[in-house]
Coordinates of C-alpha atoms in Angstrom, one line a residue:
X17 CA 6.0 -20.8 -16.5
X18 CA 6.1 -17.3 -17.6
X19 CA 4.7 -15.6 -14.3
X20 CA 4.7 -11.9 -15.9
X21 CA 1.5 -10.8 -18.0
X22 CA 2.1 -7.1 -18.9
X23 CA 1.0 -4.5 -21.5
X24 CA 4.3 -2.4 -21.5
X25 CA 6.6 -5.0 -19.7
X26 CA 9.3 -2.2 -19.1
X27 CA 7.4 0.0 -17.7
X28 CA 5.4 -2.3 -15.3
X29 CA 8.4 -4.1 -14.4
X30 CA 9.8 -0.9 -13.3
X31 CA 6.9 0.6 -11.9
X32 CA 8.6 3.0 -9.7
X33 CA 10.9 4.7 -12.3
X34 CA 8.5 8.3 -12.8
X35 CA 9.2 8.7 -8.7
X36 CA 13.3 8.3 -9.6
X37 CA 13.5 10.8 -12.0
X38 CA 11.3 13.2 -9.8
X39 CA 14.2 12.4 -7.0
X40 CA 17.0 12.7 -9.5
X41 CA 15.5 16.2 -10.5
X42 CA 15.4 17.1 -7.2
X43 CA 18.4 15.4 -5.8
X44 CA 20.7 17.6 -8.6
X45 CA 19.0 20.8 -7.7
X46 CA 19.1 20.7 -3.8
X47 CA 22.7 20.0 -4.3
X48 CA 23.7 22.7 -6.8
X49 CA 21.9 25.1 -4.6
X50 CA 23.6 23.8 -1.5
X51 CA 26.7 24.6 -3.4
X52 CA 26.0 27.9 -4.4
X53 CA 25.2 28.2 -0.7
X54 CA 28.3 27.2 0.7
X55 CA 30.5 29.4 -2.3
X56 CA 28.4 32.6 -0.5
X57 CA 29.8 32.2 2.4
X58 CA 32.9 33.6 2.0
X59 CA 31.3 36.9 1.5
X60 CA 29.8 36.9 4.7
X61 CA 32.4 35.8 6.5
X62 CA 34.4 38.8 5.5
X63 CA 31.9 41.0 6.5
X64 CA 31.7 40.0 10.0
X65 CA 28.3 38.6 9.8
X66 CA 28.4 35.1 12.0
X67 CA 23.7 34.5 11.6
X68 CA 24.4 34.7 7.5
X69 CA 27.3 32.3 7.7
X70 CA 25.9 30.1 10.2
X71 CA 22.5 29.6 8.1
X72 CA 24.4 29.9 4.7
X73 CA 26.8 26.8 6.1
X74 CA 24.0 24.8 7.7
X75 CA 21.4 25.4 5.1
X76 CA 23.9 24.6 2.0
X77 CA 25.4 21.1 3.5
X78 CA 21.6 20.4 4.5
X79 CA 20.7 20.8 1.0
X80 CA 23.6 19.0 -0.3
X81 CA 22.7 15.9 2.3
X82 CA 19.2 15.9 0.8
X83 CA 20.0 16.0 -2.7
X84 CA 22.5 12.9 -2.1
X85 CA 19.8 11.2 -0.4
X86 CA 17.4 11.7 -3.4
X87 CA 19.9 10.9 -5.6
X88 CA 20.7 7.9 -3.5
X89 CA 17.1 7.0 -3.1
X90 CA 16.5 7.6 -6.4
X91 CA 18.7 5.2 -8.0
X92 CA 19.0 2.4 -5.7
X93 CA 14.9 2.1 -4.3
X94 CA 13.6 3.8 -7.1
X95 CA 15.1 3.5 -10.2
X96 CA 16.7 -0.5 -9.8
X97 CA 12.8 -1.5 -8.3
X98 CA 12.2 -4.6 -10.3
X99 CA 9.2 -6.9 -10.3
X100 CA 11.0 -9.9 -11.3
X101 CA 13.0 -9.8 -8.1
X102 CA 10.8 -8.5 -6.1
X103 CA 8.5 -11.9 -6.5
X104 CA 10.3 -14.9 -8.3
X105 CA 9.9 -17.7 -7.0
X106 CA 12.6 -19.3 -8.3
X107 CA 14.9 -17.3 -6.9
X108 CA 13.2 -18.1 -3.4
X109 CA 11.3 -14.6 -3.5
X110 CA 8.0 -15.0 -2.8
X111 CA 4.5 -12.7 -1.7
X112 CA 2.2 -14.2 1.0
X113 CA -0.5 -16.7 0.6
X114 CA -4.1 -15.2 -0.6
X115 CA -5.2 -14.5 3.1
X116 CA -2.3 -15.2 4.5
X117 CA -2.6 -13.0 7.1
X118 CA -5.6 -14.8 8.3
X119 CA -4.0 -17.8 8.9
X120 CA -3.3 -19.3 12.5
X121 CA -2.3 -21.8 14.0
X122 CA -5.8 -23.0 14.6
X123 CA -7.2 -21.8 11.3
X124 CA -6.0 -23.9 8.2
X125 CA -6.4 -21.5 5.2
X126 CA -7.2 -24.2 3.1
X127 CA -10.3 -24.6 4.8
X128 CA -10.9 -20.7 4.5
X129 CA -10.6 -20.9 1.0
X130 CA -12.9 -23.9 0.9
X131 CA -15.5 -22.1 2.8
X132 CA -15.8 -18.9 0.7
X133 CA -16.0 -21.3 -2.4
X134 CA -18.6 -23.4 -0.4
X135 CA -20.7 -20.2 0.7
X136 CA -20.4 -18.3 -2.0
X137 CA -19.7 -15.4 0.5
X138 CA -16.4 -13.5 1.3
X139 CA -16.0 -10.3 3.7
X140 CA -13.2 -8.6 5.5
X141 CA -12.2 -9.5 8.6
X142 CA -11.9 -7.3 11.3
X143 CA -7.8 -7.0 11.1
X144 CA -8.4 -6.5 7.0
X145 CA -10.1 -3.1 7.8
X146 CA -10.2 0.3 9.4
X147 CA -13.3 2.0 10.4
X148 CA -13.8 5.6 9.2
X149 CA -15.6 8.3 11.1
X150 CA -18.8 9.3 10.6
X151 CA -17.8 13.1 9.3
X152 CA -15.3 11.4 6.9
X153 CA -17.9 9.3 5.4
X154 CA -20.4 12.4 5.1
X155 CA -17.8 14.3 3.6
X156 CA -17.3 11.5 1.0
X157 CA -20.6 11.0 0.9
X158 CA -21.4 14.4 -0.6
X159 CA -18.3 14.6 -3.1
X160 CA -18.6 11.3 -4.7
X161 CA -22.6 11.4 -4.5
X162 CA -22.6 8.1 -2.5
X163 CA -20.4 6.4 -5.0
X164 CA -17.5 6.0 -2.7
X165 CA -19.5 5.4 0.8
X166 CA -21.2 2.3 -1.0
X167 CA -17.7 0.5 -1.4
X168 CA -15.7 2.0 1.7
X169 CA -16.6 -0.3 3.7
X170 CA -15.1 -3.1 1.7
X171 CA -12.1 -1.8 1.1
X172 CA -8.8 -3.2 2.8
X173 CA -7.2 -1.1 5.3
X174 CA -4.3 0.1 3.6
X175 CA -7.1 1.6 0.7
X176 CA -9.1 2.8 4.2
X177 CA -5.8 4.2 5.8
X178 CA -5.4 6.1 3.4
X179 CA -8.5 8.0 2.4
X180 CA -8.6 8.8 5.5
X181 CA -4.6 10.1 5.6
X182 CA -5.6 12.6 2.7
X183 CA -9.0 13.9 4.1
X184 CA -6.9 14.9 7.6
X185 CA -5.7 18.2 6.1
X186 CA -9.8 19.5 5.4
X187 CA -9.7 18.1 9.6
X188 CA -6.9 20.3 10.5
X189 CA -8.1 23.4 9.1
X190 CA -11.5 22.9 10.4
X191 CA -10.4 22.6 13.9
X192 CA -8.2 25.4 13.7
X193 CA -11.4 27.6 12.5
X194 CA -13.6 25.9 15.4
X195 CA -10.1 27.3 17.9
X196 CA -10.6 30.8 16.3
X197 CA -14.3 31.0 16.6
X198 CA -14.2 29.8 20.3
X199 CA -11.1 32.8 20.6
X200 CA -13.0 35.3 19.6
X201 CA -16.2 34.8 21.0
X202 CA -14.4 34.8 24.6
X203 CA -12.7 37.9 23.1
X204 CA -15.6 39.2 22.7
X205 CA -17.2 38.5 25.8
X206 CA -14.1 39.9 27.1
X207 CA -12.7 37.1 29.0
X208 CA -9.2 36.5 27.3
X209 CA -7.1 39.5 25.0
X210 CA -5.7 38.1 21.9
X211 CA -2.5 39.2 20.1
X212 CA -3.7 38.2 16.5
X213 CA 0.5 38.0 15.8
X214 CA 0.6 35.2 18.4
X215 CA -2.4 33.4 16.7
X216 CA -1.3 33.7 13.2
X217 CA 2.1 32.3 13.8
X218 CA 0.4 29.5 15.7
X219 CA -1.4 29.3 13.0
X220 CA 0.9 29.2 10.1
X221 CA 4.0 26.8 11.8
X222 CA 1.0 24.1 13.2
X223 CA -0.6 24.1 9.6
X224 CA 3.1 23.9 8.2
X225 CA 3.8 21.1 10.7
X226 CA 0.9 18.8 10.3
X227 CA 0.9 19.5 6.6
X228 CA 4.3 17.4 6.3
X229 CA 3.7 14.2 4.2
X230 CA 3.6 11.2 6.1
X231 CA 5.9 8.4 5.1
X232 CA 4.6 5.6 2.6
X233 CA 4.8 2.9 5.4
X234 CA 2.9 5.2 7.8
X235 CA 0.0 5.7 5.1
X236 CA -0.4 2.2 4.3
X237 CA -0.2 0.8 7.8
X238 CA -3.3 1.2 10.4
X239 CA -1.0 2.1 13.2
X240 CA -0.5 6.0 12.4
X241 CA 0.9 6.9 16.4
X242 CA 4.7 7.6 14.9
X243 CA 3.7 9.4 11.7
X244 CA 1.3 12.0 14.2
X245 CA 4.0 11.9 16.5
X246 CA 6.6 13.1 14.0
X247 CA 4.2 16.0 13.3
X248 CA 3.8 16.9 16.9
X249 CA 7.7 17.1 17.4
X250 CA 7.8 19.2 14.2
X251 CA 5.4 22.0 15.3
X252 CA 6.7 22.4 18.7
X253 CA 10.4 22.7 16.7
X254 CA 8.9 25.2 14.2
X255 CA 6.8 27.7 16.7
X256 CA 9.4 27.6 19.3
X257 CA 12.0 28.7 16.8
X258 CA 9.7 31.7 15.7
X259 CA 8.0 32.4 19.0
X260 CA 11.2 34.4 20.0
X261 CA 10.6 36.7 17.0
X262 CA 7.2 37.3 17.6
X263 CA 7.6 40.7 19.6
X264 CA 9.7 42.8 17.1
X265 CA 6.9 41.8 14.3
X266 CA 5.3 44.9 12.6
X267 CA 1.6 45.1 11.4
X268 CA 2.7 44.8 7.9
X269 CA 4.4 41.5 8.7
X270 CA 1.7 40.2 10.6
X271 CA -0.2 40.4 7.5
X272 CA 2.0 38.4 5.6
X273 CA 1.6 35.8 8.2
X274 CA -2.0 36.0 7.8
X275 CA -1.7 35.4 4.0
X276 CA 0.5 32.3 4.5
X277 CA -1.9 31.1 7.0
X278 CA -4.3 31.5 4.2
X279 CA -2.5 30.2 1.5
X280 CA -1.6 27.0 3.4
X281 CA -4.8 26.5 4.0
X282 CA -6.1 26.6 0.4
X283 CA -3.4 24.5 -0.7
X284 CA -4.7 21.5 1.5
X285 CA -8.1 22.0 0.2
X286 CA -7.0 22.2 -2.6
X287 CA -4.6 19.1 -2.3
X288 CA -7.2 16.7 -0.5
X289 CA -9.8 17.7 -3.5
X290 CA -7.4 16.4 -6.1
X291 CA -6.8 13.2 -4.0
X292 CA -9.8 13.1 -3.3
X293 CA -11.0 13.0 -7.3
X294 CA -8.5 10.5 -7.8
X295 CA -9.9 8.4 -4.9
X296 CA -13.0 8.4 -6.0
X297 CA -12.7 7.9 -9.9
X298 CA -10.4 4.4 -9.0
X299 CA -12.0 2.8 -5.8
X300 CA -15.7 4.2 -6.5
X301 CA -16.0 1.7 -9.2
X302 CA -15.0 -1.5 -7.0
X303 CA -17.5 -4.0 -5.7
X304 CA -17.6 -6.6 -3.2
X305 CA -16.1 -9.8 -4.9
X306 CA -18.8 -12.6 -6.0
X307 CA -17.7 -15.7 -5.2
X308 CA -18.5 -17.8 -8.2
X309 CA -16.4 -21.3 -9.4
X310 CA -16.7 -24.0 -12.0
X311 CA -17.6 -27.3 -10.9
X312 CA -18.0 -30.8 -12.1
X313 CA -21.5 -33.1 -11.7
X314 CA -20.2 -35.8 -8.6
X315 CA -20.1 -39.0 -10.0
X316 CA -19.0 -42.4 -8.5
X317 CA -16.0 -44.2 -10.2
X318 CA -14.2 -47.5 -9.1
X319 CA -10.5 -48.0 -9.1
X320 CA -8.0 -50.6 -8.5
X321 CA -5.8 -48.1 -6.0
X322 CA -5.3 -46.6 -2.7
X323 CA -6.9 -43.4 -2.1
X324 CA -3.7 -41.9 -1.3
X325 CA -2.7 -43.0 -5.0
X326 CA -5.9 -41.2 -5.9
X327 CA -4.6 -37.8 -4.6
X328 CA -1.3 -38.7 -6.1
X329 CA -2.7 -38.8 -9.4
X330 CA -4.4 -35.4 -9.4
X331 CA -1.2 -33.9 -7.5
X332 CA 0.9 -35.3 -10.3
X333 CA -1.5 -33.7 -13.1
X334 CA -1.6 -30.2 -11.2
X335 CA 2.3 -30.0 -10.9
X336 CA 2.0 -31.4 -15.1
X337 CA 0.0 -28.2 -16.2
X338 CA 0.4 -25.5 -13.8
X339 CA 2.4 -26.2 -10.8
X340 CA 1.4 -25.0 -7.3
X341 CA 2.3 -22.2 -5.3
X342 CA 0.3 -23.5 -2.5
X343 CA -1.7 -26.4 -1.4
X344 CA -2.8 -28.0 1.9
X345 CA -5.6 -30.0 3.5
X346 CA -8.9 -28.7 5.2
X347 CA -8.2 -30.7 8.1
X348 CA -6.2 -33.0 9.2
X349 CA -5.7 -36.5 7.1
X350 CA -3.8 -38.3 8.7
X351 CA -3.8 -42.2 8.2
X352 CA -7.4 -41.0 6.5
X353 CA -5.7 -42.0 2.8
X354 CA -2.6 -43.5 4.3
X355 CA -4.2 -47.2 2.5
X356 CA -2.9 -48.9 5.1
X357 CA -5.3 -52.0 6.7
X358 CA -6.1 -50.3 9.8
X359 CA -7.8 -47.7 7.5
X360 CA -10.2 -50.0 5.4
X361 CA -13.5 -48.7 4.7
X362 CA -14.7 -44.9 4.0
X363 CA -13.0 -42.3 3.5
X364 CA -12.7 -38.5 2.7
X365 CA -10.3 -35.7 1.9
X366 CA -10.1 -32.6 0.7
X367 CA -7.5 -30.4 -0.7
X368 CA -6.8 -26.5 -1.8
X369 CA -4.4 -25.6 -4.3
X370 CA -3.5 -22.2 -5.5
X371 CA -1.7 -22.0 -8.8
X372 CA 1.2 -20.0 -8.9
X373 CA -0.1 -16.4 -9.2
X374 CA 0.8 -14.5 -12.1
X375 CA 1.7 -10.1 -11.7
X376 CA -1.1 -8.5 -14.3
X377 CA -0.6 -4.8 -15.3
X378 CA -3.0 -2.2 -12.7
X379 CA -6.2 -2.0 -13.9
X380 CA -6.4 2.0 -13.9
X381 CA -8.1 3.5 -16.9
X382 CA -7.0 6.3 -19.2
X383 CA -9.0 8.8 -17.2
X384 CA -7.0 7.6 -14.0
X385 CA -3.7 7.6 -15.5
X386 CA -3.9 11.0 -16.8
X387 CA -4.6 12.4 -13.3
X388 CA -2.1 10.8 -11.4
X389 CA 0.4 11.9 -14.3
X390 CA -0.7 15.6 -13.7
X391 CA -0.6 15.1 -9.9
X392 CA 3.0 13.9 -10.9
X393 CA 3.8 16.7 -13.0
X394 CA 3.0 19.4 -10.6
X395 CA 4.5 18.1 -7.5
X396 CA 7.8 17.8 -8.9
X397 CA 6.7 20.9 -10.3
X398 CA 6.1 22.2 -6.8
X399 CA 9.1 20.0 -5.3
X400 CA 11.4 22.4 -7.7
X401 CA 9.9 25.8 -6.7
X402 CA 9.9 24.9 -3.0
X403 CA 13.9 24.6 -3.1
X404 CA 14.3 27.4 -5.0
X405 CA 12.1 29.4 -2.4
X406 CA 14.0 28.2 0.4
X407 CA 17.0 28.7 -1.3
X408 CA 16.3 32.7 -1.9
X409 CA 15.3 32.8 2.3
X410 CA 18.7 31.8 3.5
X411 CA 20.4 34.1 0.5
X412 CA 18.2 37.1 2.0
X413 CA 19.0 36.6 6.0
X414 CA 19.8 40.0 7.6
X415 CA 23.6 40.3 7.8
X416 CA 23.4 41.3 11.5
X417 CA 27.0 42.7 12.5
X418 CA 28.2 40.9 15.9
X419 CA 29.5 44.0 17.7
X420 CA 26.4 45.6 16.8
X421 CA 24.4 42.9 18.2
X422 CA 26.5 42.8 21.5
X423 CA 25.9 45.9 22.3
X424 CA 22.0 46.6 21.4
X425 CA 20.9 43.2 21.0
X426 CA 17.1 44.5 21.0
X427 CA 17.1 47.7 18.8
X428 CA 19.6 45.3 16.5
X429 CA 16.7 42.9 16.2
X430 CA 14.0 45.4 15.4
X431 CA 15.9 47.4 13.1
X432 CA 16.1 43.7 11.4
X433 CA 12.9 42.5 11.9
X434 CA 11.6 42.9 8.6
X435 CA 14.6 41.3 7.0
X436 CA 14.6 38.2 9.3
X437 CA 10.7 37.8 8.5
X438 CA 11.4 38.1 5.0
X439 CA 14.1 35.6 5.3
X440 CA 11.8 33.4 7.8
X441 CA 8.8 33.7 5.4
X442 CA 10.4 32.5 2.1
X443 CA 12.2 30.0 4.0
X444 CA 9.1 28.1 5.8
X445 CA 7.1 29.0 2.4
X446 CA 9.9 27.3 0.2
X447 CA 9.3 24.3 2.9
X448 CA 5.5 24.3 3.0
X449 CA 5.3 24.1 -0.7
X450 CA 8.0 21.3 -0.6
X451 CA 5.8 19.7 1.5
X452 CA 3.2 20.1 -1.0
X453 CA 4.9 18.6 -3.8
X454 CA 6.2 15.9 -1.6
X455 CA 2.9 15.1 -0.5
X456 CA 1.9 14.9 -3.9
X457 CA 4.6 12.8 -5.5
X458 CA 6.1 10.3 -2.7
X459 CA 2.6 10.0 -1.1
X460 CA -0.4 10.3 -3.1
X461 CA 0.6 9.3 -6.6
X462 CA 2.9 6.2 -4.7
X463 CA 0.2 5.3 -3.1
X464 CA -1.7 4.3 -6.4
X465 CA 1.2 2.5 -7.8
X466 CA 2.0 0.5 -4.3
X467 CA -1.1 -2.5 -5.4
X468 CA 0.3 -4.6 -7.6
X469 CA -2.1 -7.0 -8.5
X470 CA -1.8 -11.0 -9.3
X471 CA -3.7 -13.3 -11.0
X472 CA -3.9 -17.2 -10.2
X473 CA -6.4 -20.2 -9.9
X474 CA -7.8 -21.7 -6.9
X475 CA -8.8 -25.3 -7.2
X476 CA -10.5 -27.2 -4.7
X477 CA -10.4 -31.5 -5.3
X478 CA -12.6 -33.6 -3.1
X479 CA -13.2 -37.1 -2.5
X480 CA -15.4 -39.1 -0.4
X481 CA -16.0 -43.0 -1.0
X482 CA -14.8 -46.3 0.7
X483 CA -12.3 -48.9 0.0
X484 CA -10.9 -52.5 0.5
X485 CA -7.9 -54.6 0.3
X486 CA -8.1 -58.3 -0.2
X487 CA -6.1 -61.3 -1.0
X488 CA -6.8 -63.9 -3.8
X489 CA -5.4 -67.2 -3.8
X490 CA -5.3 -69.0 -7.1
X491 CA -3.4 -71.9 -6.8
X492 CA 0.3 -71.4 -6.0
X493 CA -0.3 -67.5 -7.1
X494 CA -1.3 -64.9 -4.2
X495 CA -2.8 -61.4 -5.4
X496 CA -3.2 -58.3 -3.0
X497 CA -5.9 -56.6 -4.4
X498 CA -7.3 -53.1 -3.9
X499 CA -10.5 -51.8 -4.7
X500 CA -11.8 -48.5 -4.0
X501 CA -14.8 -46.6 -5.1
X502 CA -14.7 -43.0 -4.7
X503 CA -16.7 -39.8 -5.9
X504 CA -14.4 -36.6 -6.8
X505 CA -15.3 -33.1 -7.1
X506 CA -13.5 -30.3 -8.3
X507 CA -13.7 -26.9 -8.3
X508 CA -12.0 -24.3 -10.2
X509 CA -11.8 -20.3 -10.1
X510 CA -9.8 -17.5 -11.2
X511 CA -8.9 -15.3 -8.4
X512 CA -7.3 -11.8 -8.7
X513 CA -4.9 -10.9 -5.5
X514 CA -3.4 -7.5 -4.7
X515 CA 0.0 -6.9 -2.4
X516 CA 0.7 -3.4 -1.6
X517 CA 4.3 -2.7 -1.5
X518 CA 6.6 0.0 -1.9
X519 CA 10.4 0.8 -3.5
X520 CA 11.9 1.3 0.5
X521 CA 10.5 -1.8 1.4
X522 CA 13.4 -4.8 2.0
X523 CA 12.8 -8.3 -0.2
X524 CA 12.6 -10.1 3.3
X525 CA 9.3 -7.8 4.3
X526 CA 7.6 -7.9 1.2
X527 CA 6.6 -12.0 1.6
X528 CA 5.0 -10.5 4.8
X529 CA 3.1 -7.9 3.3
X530 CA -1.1 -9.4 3.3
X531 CA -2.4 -10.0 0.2
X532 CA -6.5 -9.4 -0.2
X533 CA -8.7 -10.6 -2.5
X534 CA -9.9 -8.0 -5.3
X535 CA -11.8 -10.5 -7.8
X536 CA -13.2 -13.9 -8.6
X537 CA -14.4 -15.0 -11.8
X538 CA -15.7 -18.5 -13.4
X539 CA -12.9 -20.9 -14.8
X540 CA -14.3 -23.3 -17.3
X541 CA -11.9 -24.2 -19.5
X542 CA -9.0 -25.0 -16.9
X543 CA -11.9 -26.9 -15.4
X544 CA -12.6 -29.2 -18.4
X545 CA -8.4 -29.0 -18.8
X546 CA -8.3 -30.7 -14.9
X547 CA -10.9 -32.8 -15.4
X548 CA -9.7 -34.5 -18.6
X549 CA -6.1 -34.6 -17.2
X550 CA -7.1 -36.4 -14.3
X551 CA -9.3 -38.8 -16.0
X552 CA -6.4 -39.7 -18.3
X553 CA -4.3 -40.5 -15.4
X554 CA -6.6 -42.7 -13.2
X555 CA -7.3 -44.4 -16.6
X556 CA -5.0 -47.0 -15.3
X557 CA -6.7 -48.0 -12.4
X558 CA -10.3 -47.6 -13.3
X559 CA -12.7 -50.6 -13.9
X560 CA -15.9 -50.9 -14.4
X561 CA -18.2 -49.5 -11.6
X562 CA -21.0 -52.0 -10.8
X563 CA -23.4 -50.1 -8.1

């Protein structure tokens, strides 16, 4: 069974290959820059200037370590990502049931699929979502024009998670201009003094801290505690390191810090604006699935078999045309259809089956493909011009001469404070535009290529009835004779299944990853199809039914 249904098989088979060459591009220039790096620091060296060398050495090999690890990621995670190993079930790799993660020990999912066919009616659970706050859905609720806020709440959470991941940075600047506000006004009222130097590096290193990307795993999972914690650690890192600059800082460079405290800021606007417009042009056009199936009229038919021969049958005629990924009973049947003379009289079971899903190309528009294309472009764009900004801070560190330094440590630091801010500032704006284009590349447009979607059948075959075993006797001849009478009912739907998962995730996580329900839609052919395949198959057994 050919279990791939593709438009452009290569390139949805490989649907991580854009992100590799965005980490091979970056992965060769972070280590010819670390390179040039470490081939400068000779120079320095002979010039007696130990802060140069020291950043030029650590700065160059950290560069060269990250570029391998692109390069590495690039190739291996990225690059060699292929569908048909990632689910093949013939190779024993496999993606969880539909609602999988409902399941429990007390819950048979064959019965939850049963239910939502029976009911018409399907919902997330409670572990399936995540709520949003009420200022998040305001904010949505006035940029998408109520498109977004009429589906958000039927979203799954890893959709939920992360919305709310990309409108955090439009949540950080406002609480930092609610800080400044409350600042000034006790300035003002002349309870506290403020050094405006103090506040604007605050400023600049906790935007720059909270503005790194969070990792894929941390964006689609609803438990965000490490990813904020990682951003906690950063800032304290990052302002500690420049709070022992802070005195020897001249107006002019204050300014500057006040412009990158600016610029920052527009850039996440900016950033969570153009997620935001790709957000709402893909998930503001979902509904709520409508649980709709084919069925067949319940009729009462009379066979010379066993129940269990009945469900035999109709097992035998599944596996025939379309094989099973998954099938089990509603509740327990046990000695229900086991035939056996204990067991004579009515009887009833019931039985799911899912057909083996089949991986169907995203369903993203032209519209949608063309933005996340551009938000491609222009963080690897941005990726680029953050190294090379980064790479220009460490080349223009002060060369601060060590006797010099020993013996006027403070008027050596303020004759050099405007080179080691110039240094400081291209260095943290190289890494807060890296951020930027990280964030935009390994976050927001691999988010929107982490649901792959699936397409398969579920078919639900009932039968009530009763049945009887009896012995004739004609002369020396004895005949064991079964007779049941029994009325089947199938039904039959096309489902459509989404599993998000990513290029770092291992084969042995991705079976585990919950797979939700996107779409149901009528199946009347493969109905008919069943239906006439089972009928040829009890044609055997079936006699004439005499009410």
């Amino acid at each position: 069974m050919n279990l791939f249904r593709y438009k452009h098989r290569r390139a949805e088979r490989f649907p991580f290959r854009q992100l590799a060459t965005t980490s091979f591009i970056t992965g060769a220039l972070a280590i010819l820059l670390g390179i040039v790096l470490l081939l400068s620091v000779k120079s320095a060296i002979i010039a007696h200037q130990p802060v140069k060398t020291g950043a030029k050495i650590i700065a160059g090999l950290g560069m060269i370590l990250l570029g391998v690890k692109d390069l590495k990621r690039g190739y291996i995670n990225e690059y060699k990502f292929d569908l048909d190993d990632a689910y093949n079930p013939a190779q024993k790799n496999h993606i969880n049931d539909l609602m999988g993660q409902r399941r429990n020990k007390h819950h048979r999912l064959a019965y939850i699929y049963a239910d939502i066919l029976q009911s018409k009616s399907y919902a997330l659970n409670d572990s399936e979502k995540r709520p949003i706050s009420a200022w998040q859905k305001i904010f949505y609720e006035l940029l998408s024009q109520g498109k977004l806020t009429k589906v958000i709440d039927l979203l799954p959470y890893p959709i939920t998670n992360f919305i709310v991941n990309q409108s955090t940075p439009l949540a950080i600047v406002g609480y930092f201009l609610l800080s400044l506000c409350v600042l000034f006004f006790c300035a003002w009222l002349g309870l506290i003094t403020i050094n405006m130097t103090l506040i604007n590096l605050f400023l600049f290193t906790g935007l720059l801290s909270l503005w790194k990307p969070s990792g894929i795993d941390n964006v689609l999972r609803a438990d965000r505690k490490k990813d904020l914690r990682e951003k906690l650690i950063l800032f304290i890192l990052a302002f500690l390191a420049t709070l022992t600059l802070y005195k020897t800082y001249t107006s002019a460079i204050n300014s500057g810090v006040f412009i990158s405290v600016l610029f920052l800021a527009a850039v996440m606007v900016t950033t969570a604006i153009l997620a935001f417009r790709v957000i709402n042009h893909i998930f503001s056009s979902r509904d709520k699935p409508l649980i709709v199936a084919s069925e067949i009229q319940a009729h009462t038919y009379r066979a010379n078999t066993q129940p269990n021969n009945i469900l035999n049958q109709f097992d035998n005629m599944i596996g025939e045309k379309t094989n099973w990924f998954f099938k089990e009973a509603t509740k327990d049947a046990q000695g229900v259809i086991s035939g056996s003379q204990h067991n004579k009289g009515d009887f009833e079971f019931e039985y799911v089956y899912e057909t083996l899903p089949v991986l169907i190309p995203s369903p993203h528009d032209a519209t949608s493909e063309s933005l996340l294309k551009y938000t491609w472009g222009l963080g690897t764009v941005l990726l680029s011009v953050g190294l090379l900004f980064f790479f220009a801070g460490i080349m223009t560190t002060p060369g601060v001469n060590i006797s010099a330094l020993q013996t006027n440590p403070e008027g050596m630091l303020t004759d050099n404070a405007p080179g080691i801010f110039l240094s400081l500032y291209f260095t943290l704006l190289g890494l807060a535009i890296f951020f930027f284009g990280r964030k935009l590349v390994y976050e927001i447009y691999l988010f929107f290529h982490t649901e792959i979607f699936f397409e398969s059948n579920l078919i639900v075959f009932k039968a009530t009835g009763n049945y009887d075993e009896f012995e004739q006797i004609s002369g020396n001849i004895k005949r064991k004779d079964t007779c049941t009478d029994y009325t089947p009912g199938i039904k039959v739907c096309k489902v459509i299944s989404s599993v998000f998962m990513h290029p770092y995730m291992t084969t042995t996580a991705i079976p585990q990853q919950p797979r939700f329900l996107v779409k149901v839609e009528k199946q009347d052919a493969l109905l008919q199809d069943l239906w006439q395949g089972f009928q040829a198959k009890m044609q055997h057994y079936t006699v004439a039914y005499l009410p």
